[in-house]
Each structure stands twice: as structure tokens, then as C-alpha cells.
Amino acid sequence: MESHNQLTSYLQHSFECCLLVSFCFCVLLLFISLRRSALLLSFPLSICFLDLLTHSACVRSIMNADNRKGELADLKTQLRQLAGSRAAGVEDVKRELYKKVISYMTIGIDVSGLFSEMVMCSATSDLVLKKMCYLYVGSYAKVHPDLALLTINFLQKDCRDDDPMIRGLALRSLCSLRVKNLVEYLVGPLRTGLKDNNGYVRTVAAMGVLKLYHIAPSACTDNDFPATLKGLLIHDPDAQVVANCLSALQEIYTLEAASSEAALKERELLFGRPVIYALLNRIKEFTEWAQCLVLDVVSKYVPADPNESFDIMNVLEDRLQHANSAVVLATIKVFLQLTISMADVHQQVYERIKAPLLTLISSGSSEQSYAVLSHLHLLVMRAPMLFSSDYKHFYCRYSDPSYVKKLKIEMLTAVANESNMYEIVTELSEYAANVDVAITREAIRAVGRIALQLYDVNAIVDRLLQFLEMEKDYVTAETLVLVKDLLRKYPQWSHDCIAVVGNVSSNTVQEPKAKSALIWMLGEYSHDMLDAPYVLEGFVEGWAEEDSAEVRLELLSAVSKLFFKRPPESQKILGAALAAGIADAHQDVHDRALFYYRLLQQGVEVAECVINPPKQAVSVFADTQSSEIKDRIFDEFNSLSVVYREPSFMFLDKEHRGAYDYSEDPAAVSLVSAPADLVLPSQSLEANDNDLLLSASEKEESRGTASNGSYVPDFLTYESSSAPRSPSPPLQVVANRNSSIGSAPVARATTAGRTSQAVSALGIDDLLGLNLTFSPGGPSLSLKLNSKPALDPATFQRKWGQLPIALTMDHSFFGQPLAALSGPQPLLRHMQENLIHCMASGGQVPQFKFFFFAQKVESPPGTGFFLVECLLNTSTASANVKIKADDTSVASKFGDIFRSALTSFSLA
């Protein structure tokens, strides 16, 4: 056989070599003939080599495919010849053939054609051959269920084998077929396996019950397999059997409880005191995985009295010394849950679990250290004083990866107090010189956070100011941002800070946040910085080259503050800044510049009261995470929630996961029907999902809307968003503080007549000189709508796909109702009051999506409908509306009605 394969390989390579030599000879002849015919210059020589390589690859692929087919045919022949043979050495030959088949299967070659031969050769007592055969059968049974029927006889026969290892392997393979038509063949072997004398077979059978439940739940419950597992759970002598029964019952009852109250009660009874005590008394017999499973069940048990809690903790005391971090964390979760209602004992538990956690940090891999540190960080945030004396355990080691260093820096920040503050800040200052830029930034931020949370900050301020002398761009950038926050909380340090900040060259600051911080300080403390007008003048001159809108907005405020404090030096600077701001393409910058200009027209004192009022020191900075979220994460201790720092629903529930794609076709998205009290019976829509979020592209558009300035309240819209803004001439600013600024060209509104209700309701004068004219009653609505339109979801879907978009409009809201909108129901009720009904809605804060419809009164059945898609963003207070209509001639009138309804909602 080996000589035959060698001969085949030799002939294949010889054939390829002959082909290559022949082709090269032809190319050479062609090259010579082209050269003689003076066509060489126009003929690319690379084509010859490309054709040569392509031809060689094609030949090789054809030969390989043919060779593979031949090998599979040879394997089939050899397996068929060996089936039933009992000659000496047959088992060794079978083993080599099986290895070759498994290797082909592993690399993705389809060897399902050998299924019959593999089954025929399965009659053997060789355990290795049995394992390979079971692996093959399990891999192809689900893909080829018709072939799986061939394996039933020999698997059932092996389930009665004298060798318990073969019985267990056969039962596991039989349950792994996962073919619904073969369920009847699983019940008998499973029942026998659960009563087997060997623990391994019972272990496999316990998990087989769970596999059976996933294939056919009714077959599992009808044959009372859960009841059998409950008996084994308490009385089986094998600890692994008990663990598998516990795992299977947990999953079965969890799935059953979702649809059956009886199963929920059964689950509560199952994990009552007798079972909990039985598991705890055998805790040392279980494997590490099984111990974690048992401890998770115990953590959900509610003791009858405190004495019972102490008994459980005494039993589990030695589990805190376990070498496996998973067991330690699971035990800690039990201790924390048992004492959550006992404050004094709970604090003692913190003291008790501190040592095991600190030990685990320094042992094991970096990944394990990170997981333990994440849990320890959660505990530190709840009780920082208990860990303040152990701060040296959180010092970074040189060999720590960056993610561990970052977490340790956060821990140092959390445990800092008056007693250890100087040591921690000194350590963090060393990290500021780290070669890893990310760690350097994190260390500087940590120093700043410590300064903001403590009162005695003398040494910390000195450290921060020393960072500015390191002459590294990223160090300077982070330090400037922190100095700004420091001055907002401790204004008394302004003299020392400004003296150092004044030496920073504005040319070395490139990051937008750092620029904004520097500009803020130049405007806020311009009376202490002699060169502040000249530095700000440089920023104004470079207005066109500044890409960040955040910097330009801050520059407008800083120049205005400078004008209030040093008018003669800043008159021209303010005029140039306002002119550049009004001509800016970014809507927010344009609005602020024009707003400041109009304020100055009312008087410098009035403008100063608005732009630069007396400020109080900031006492507490906003926390990025609510206490409710932190408590939810604590309840999910010893899970991924602690590592992700998010409750499990944030990354498991579909409505809280990231961006979802959907098409404009309502059929292509999962819709949530409106509440029953808001929808007519004919409008009900069966939904399969709880959300209808914006697609990735639409989210990008909404982000772009917020960033490029197209969102402006209606009464502040000066120009058409599609028309380019022409630069305004420089503004002449008068230095006299009692005078107002002279006239300057101002863009006019194009939305006059659209928002009269809003402006009159809010009591806003024509502050910006827009000369808006309004009709007191809103738009003239000559179109009448049907109060009870009849439109079913299928018709809505069909019409939406067929009708073109008749009208697209952007609407901007103002007022509190939209900002407080946490769900779609308030808007749905309001729109229904305006005879506009909801077909479906979905999404979550800040983005919602609605499909509305309405019908023109006295329209024939099935006609006169208006279909609306409304994308609403509460963070930008804007809505994008697309309207489709059976009669496009009245679409604009319906648009006025729809816009009026949205406007009245914002004023509700």
C-alpha cells in the first residue's frame, strides 16, 4: 500500500514537471518570435510568468482534488474490507484508518460518505477505536439525520457492554445525536444509565437527561426524569453524579419556571434546607467546578435566622483558603449575601475576606489577577476605609500588563485618604514618567481625582504643577485639564496655578480638551495673566485652522470674559471672534456667537450677568455611574458583570445591547405594538422583539446632526441648513462698558410662522432680531383627519414598501416634556389625541422610533392614508420625519398638522 502511494505521488510530480517544462519552452519560443518581429516593447513580459503560475496552480488544484477523491475511495474500500475481519493486526490497521478519517474531518474535508463503513467497523473492543467512532458519528449525525439511524443499533448494544467506560461513552454519544426523530431510542438507555452501578455511567446519564430536555422537553418530563435526578441529588454516593444532577435540575427548572408557576414552586422546594445542608456537608468531596456550582446555589438560599447564617459560614470557612480563585470568589459571594442585612457582621466579613483576595492578586496569571482585582475594586468602592491600610498591595509591578496597571491605579485612587495620600501621590508621580502613554495619562488623572476628593491638597497641587515642567505634550495636556477642574473646586489656588500655567506655550498644546482648559483659564483669570489678550488673539487668528468646535466655543466665552475685564485690549479681539463665530459652519458655534452679539446689544452689564456671572466653587463632581447600577453589579458578584462593570442585562438583554441594523421596511424590523388602550383592534401588531432601535447608519446620522450643528431650535434657525453661510464683516466693538455694540449683519430666519406657540408660551422676545412673525393659532389646518382609521399591519407594510417619500422634515423641540421622556407612551397618547395613530414603536432613551398613520376624512376605504416614520432623539431634542401619502398633493398639509402636534407636545 505504501509503495503504491509513493508511485502515485512520483507520477503526479513527474507529470507536473513535464507540463511546466513544455510551457516554459513555448513561452521562450514566443519571446524569441516577438523580439524578431520588433513587438517586444509592447508585450508585457510579466504576463508570461503570470500565465505560467496560474497554469501551474490550476494543474495542482485539479490534481489535489482528484487525488483526494481517490484517497476517500481507497479509504472506503479498505474500511469495507476490514469490516467483520478478525485477523491478527486488524485493530491496528483500523486505528490508522480511523485516525486518517478524523484528521480529514478536522481540517474540514467532508467524509460523510464513509458513514456506513465507519459504522460497520465499529464492532470492536478497542476503546480508542470506539472513541474515534463516537466522535465521527456525533459530528455528522445532526447534519445527516438519515444516516444517524444507522448508529442506533450499535450504540444501544454498546450501552449494554460489560465495560462501564464503553457504556458511558456510548450513552454520551447516543444523547449527543440531537436528532428529534430518535428521541424514543434515548429513553430506555437513559433510564438504565441512571440506575447503573458505575458512577461514570450515572454521571453521563444525568447530563443526558438535560440533553433530552433540550431536544424534547415533554419526553423528559413525561418519563419523570427530573424526579429521578432529585433522588440521585440527595442519595447518590458519587459526588460527580450529584454535581451533574444539580446542574441539570437547575437548568431544567429555570427553563420550566419561565412558563409554569408549578415549576417555579418546585424549584424553590428543591433548593430548600434539606438539599442545601446535604450539599454543604459534602462540599469537600466535589471538584472545583462542582464546588462553584454548589456555592452559587447556596448564595441564593435565605436562612431562617442569623444562627443558620453563622452555621453556613462556619462550614465554608476553609473554602476561603482554597487555591482556586473561582472557589474563593464564590465563597465570598455566599458570605456577602448571608450578611447583607447585618451591618456589623457585614463589615467583619469584609475584614475576613480581605486577606484571601490580596493573596490571590499576587499569585496566578495576569488574567486571574485582573478578575480578582475587579471584584476587589467593587468591594473597595463600597468600603474604602477598610482597605486604606493595604494600599501598597496595589502598587504596580513592572511586569504587570497595562490593563492590570490601570485597575491598580484606580484602586489607589479609591483607597486614598489623609493618612496615605502623600505616599500614594508619590507612587503615582513615578508612573507619570512611564513609557506607556496610556498609563502615564491614567496616573496623572488619578492624582487629579485624589486632589478633588480630599481637602488638604497642598502637596498634590505642587505635584500637578511639576508635571507641566516635564515638557511632554500628553503630560501637559492631561495636567491642564486637571488644573482647570482643580481651580473650579479650589479657587483659592488660582494664584499659584496661574503662575505656572502662564509659562505654558500655547503652541505645544494640541489636544482639544487641553486647549479648551487653557482657554478657559485665560478667560477666567485674565486679570492675573498679563499676556492673556495676546495668547487669545493668537487663537482667534488661527480660528480657520481649528478643527474642534469645543475649542471654538470655549474661545468665544473666554474672549467675552476678557472683554468684561480688560476692554481696551480686547475690543478688536472680541469683534474678530464674534465675526468668525457668526460665519462658522458649525451651528452651535454660530448660535453662541450670535447670541453673545445680541446680548451685547442689550448692554455690556446685561451680557456680563449672563456670560460671566459670579461663580460658586464646585463641591462635588458628577459620578459616572449611579448608585442603583453599582448595587445591581454588587448583587451579581462573581460574574462577568463585575469585570464589565455593567449589570448583566446591559450586555445580555437584546434591547440593551449595541447598535441594531434595520431597514426602512417595517417588515424587516422587530416592532413593538402600541399599548392596547391606544390602538384599535384592527391596528394590533404581533411583535417578536421589545425594541426598534436605530440602525448603525442612522445613529451615525444622528451623531452627525449633533456634531455638525444642524440641530437648532426652530426659533433660532437663521438660515437654510443647505445654504452656505457667507462670512460676516468684522464687528466694531465699542470699549465703553455702558454702551452697546453697534449694528452688524445678522442672518434671517427661514422658519417664520412655524413656532409661534413655542415663542409665545416661553415668553421669548425677538432677542436675536430675527423678526419672526407668527399666527396665534398655529398653522391653518384645512385638512380634516378621520378619528377612527382602519389599517392593518400587513396593509401598512405593503403601502410603506410601495409609496414614495412625499415629504421629509426635521423638527426641533424645546421645553421639558421631551427631556423627561423615558418611554414612548406619552407621545403616543398625545398623537392619538391629534387623530394620528401609532402602528408600532420602540427604542430606548435617548433614541425612539415610531410608525404613525392617519387617514383623510371621507376617504374611500383603503385610500387617503398618511404613513409616517418618526426618529426621535431626546438628547438633541430633535426628530426626523418621513411622510408617505396616497395623495401626495395634501402631504404638505398633513406635514403641518404633524409638526403642530409635535410642537404642542413639547409645550405640554
mmCIF file of N, CA and C in Angstrom, residues 59 80 89 136 210 254 264 310 315 337 360 379 422 499 516 541 584 605 619 621 644 646 782 799 831 846 874 898 908:
data_model
loop_
_atom_site.group_PDB
_atom_site.id
_atom_site.type_symbol
_atom_site.label_atom_id
_atom_site.label_comp_id
_atom_site.label_asym_id
_atom_site.label_seq_id
_atom_site.Cartn_x
_atom_site.Cartn_y
_atom_site.Cartn_z
ATOM 1 N N VAL A 59 -3.342 23.301 -12.450
ATOM 2 C CA VAL A 59 -2.974 21.889 -12.574
ATOM 3 C C VAL A 59 -2.868 21.245 -11.197
ATOM 4 N N ARG A 80 -14.321 -1.179 4.210
ATOM 5 C CA ARG A 80 -15.290 -2.230 3.891
ATOM 6 C C ARG A 80 -14.642 -3.613 3.952
ATOM 7 N N GLY A 89 -3.806 -8.225 13.790
ATOM 8 C CA GLY A 89 -3.324 -6.915 13.345
ATOM 9 C C GLY A 89 -4.377 -6.036 12.714
ATOM 10 N N TYR A 136 -16.789 10.626 15.359
ATOM 11 C CA TYR A 136 -17.219 10.750 13.953
ATOM 12 C C TYR A 136 -18.739 10.774 13.860
ATOM 13 N N LEU A 210 -30.497 16.213 30.597
ATOM 14 C CA LEU A 210 -30.550 17.624 30.174
ATOM 15 C C LEU A 210 -30.537 17.741 28.657
ATOM 16 N N THR A 254 -35.159 26.136 35.656
ATOM 17 C CA THR A 254 -35.100 27.541 35.251
ATOM 18 C C THR A 254 -35.877 27.757 33.955
ATOM 19 N N LEU A 264 -41.838 26.724 39.094
ATOM 20 C CA LEU A 264 -41.175 27.706 39.950
ATOM 21 C C LEU A 264 -41.251 27.290 41.417
ATOM 22 N N PHE A 310 -24.664 31.886 60.415
ATOM 23 C CA PHE A 310 -23.357 31.641 61.017
ATOM 24 C C PHE A 310 -22.930 30.185 60.839
ATOM 25 N N VAL A 315 -19.172 26.388 58.149
ATOM 26 C CA VAL A 315 -18.890 25.233 57.290
ATOM 27 C C VAL A 315 -17.997 25.628 56.113
ATOM 28 N N GLN A 337 -23.801 37.727 50.736
ATOM 29 C CA GLN A 337 -25.253 37.645 50.627
ATOM 30 C C GLN A 337 -25.897 37.265 51.950
ATOM 31 N N LEU A 360 -4.602 36.295 46.398
ATOM 32 C CA LEU A 360 -4.859 35.861 45.028
ATOM 33 C C LEU A 360 -4.331 36.858 43.999
ATOM 34 N N LEU A 379 -15.488 45.923 45.981
ATOM 35 C CA LEU A 379 -15.564 45.972 47.441
ATOM 36 C C LEU A 379 -14.925 47.242 47.988
ATOM 37 N N TYR A 422 -0.004 61.140 50.676
ATOM 38 C CA TYR A 422 1.291 61.567 50.147
ATOM 39 C C TYR A 422 2.072 60.386 49.565
ATOM 40 N N ALA A 499 0.278 81.101 37.856
ATOM 41 C CA ALA A 499 1.679 81.482 37.682
ATOM 42 C C ALA A 499 2.441 80.436 36.886
ATOM 43 N N SER A 516 -9.091 73.655 25.342
ATOM 44 C CA SER A 516 -10.276 74.242 25.971
ATOM 45 C C SER A 516 -9.981 74.627 27.417
ATOM 46 N N GLU A 541 -6.807 84.312 15.703
ATOM 47 C CA GLU A 541 -6.215 84.391 14.363
ATOM 48 C C GLU A 541 -6.143 83.018 13.704
ATOM 49 N N ASP A 584 -19.196 80.868 11.237
ATOM 50 C CA ASP A 584 -18.746 79.479 11.390
ATOM 51 C C ASP A 584 -19.787 78.512 10.841
ATOM 52 N N GLU A 605 -23.464 95.371 30.710
ATOM 53 C CA GLU A 605 -23.761 94.824 32.019
ATOM 54 C C GLU A 605 -24.685 93.617 31.926
ATOM 55 N N SER A 619 -18.528 71.746 44.494
ATOM 56 C CA SER A 619 -18.246 70.910 45.670
ATOM 57 C C SER A 619 -18.099 69.445 45.300
ATOM 58 N N PHE A 621 -18.231 66.650 41.936
ATOM 59 C CA PHE A 621 -18.331 66.397 40.503
ATOM 60 C C PHE A 621 -19.231 65.193 40.266
ATOM 61 N N TYR A 644 -17.062 43.588 33.566
ATOM 62 C CA TYR A 644 -17.546 44.556 32.580
ATOM 63 C C TYR A 644 -17.995 45.868 33.218
ATOM 64 N N GLU A 646 -20.901 46.454 34.389
ATOM 65 C CA GLU A 646 -22.259 46.691 33.922
ATOM 66 C C GLU A 646 -23.146 45.564 34.431
ATOM 67 N N SER A 782 -56.562 73.112 7.032
ATOM 68 C CA SER A 782 -57.781 72.869 6.277
ATOM 69 C C SER A 782 -58.039 71.382 6.099
ATOM 70 N N LYS A 799 -48.105 49.204 1.851
ATOM 71 C CA LYS A 799 -48.118 50.588 1.394
ATOM 72 C C LYS A 799 -46.755 51.242 1.609
ATOM 73 N N MET A 831 -50.298 62.024 20.355
ATOM 74 C CA MET A 831 -50.547 61.982 18.910
ATOM 75 C C MET A 831 -51.934 61.429 18.618
ATOM 76 N N PRO A 846 -31.623 57.498 24.457
ATOM 77 C CA PRO A 846 -32.285 58.731 24.016
ATOM 78 C C PRO A 846 -32.936 58.631 22.630
ATOM 79 N N THR A 874 -34.013 62.317 22.108
ATOM 80 C CA THR A 874 -34.269 63.201 23.244
ATOM 81 C C THR A 874 -33.031 63.977 23.673
ATOM 82 N N PHE A 898 -48.829 67.407 11.491
ATOM 83 C CA PHE A 898 -47.913 66.581 12.272
ATOM 84 C C PHE A 898 -46.919 67.454 13.043
ATOM 85 N N ALA A 908 -46.428 70.845 26.338
ATOM 86 C CA ALA A 908 -47.420 70.289 27.268
ATOM 87 C C ALA A 908 -46.922 70.377 28.705
#
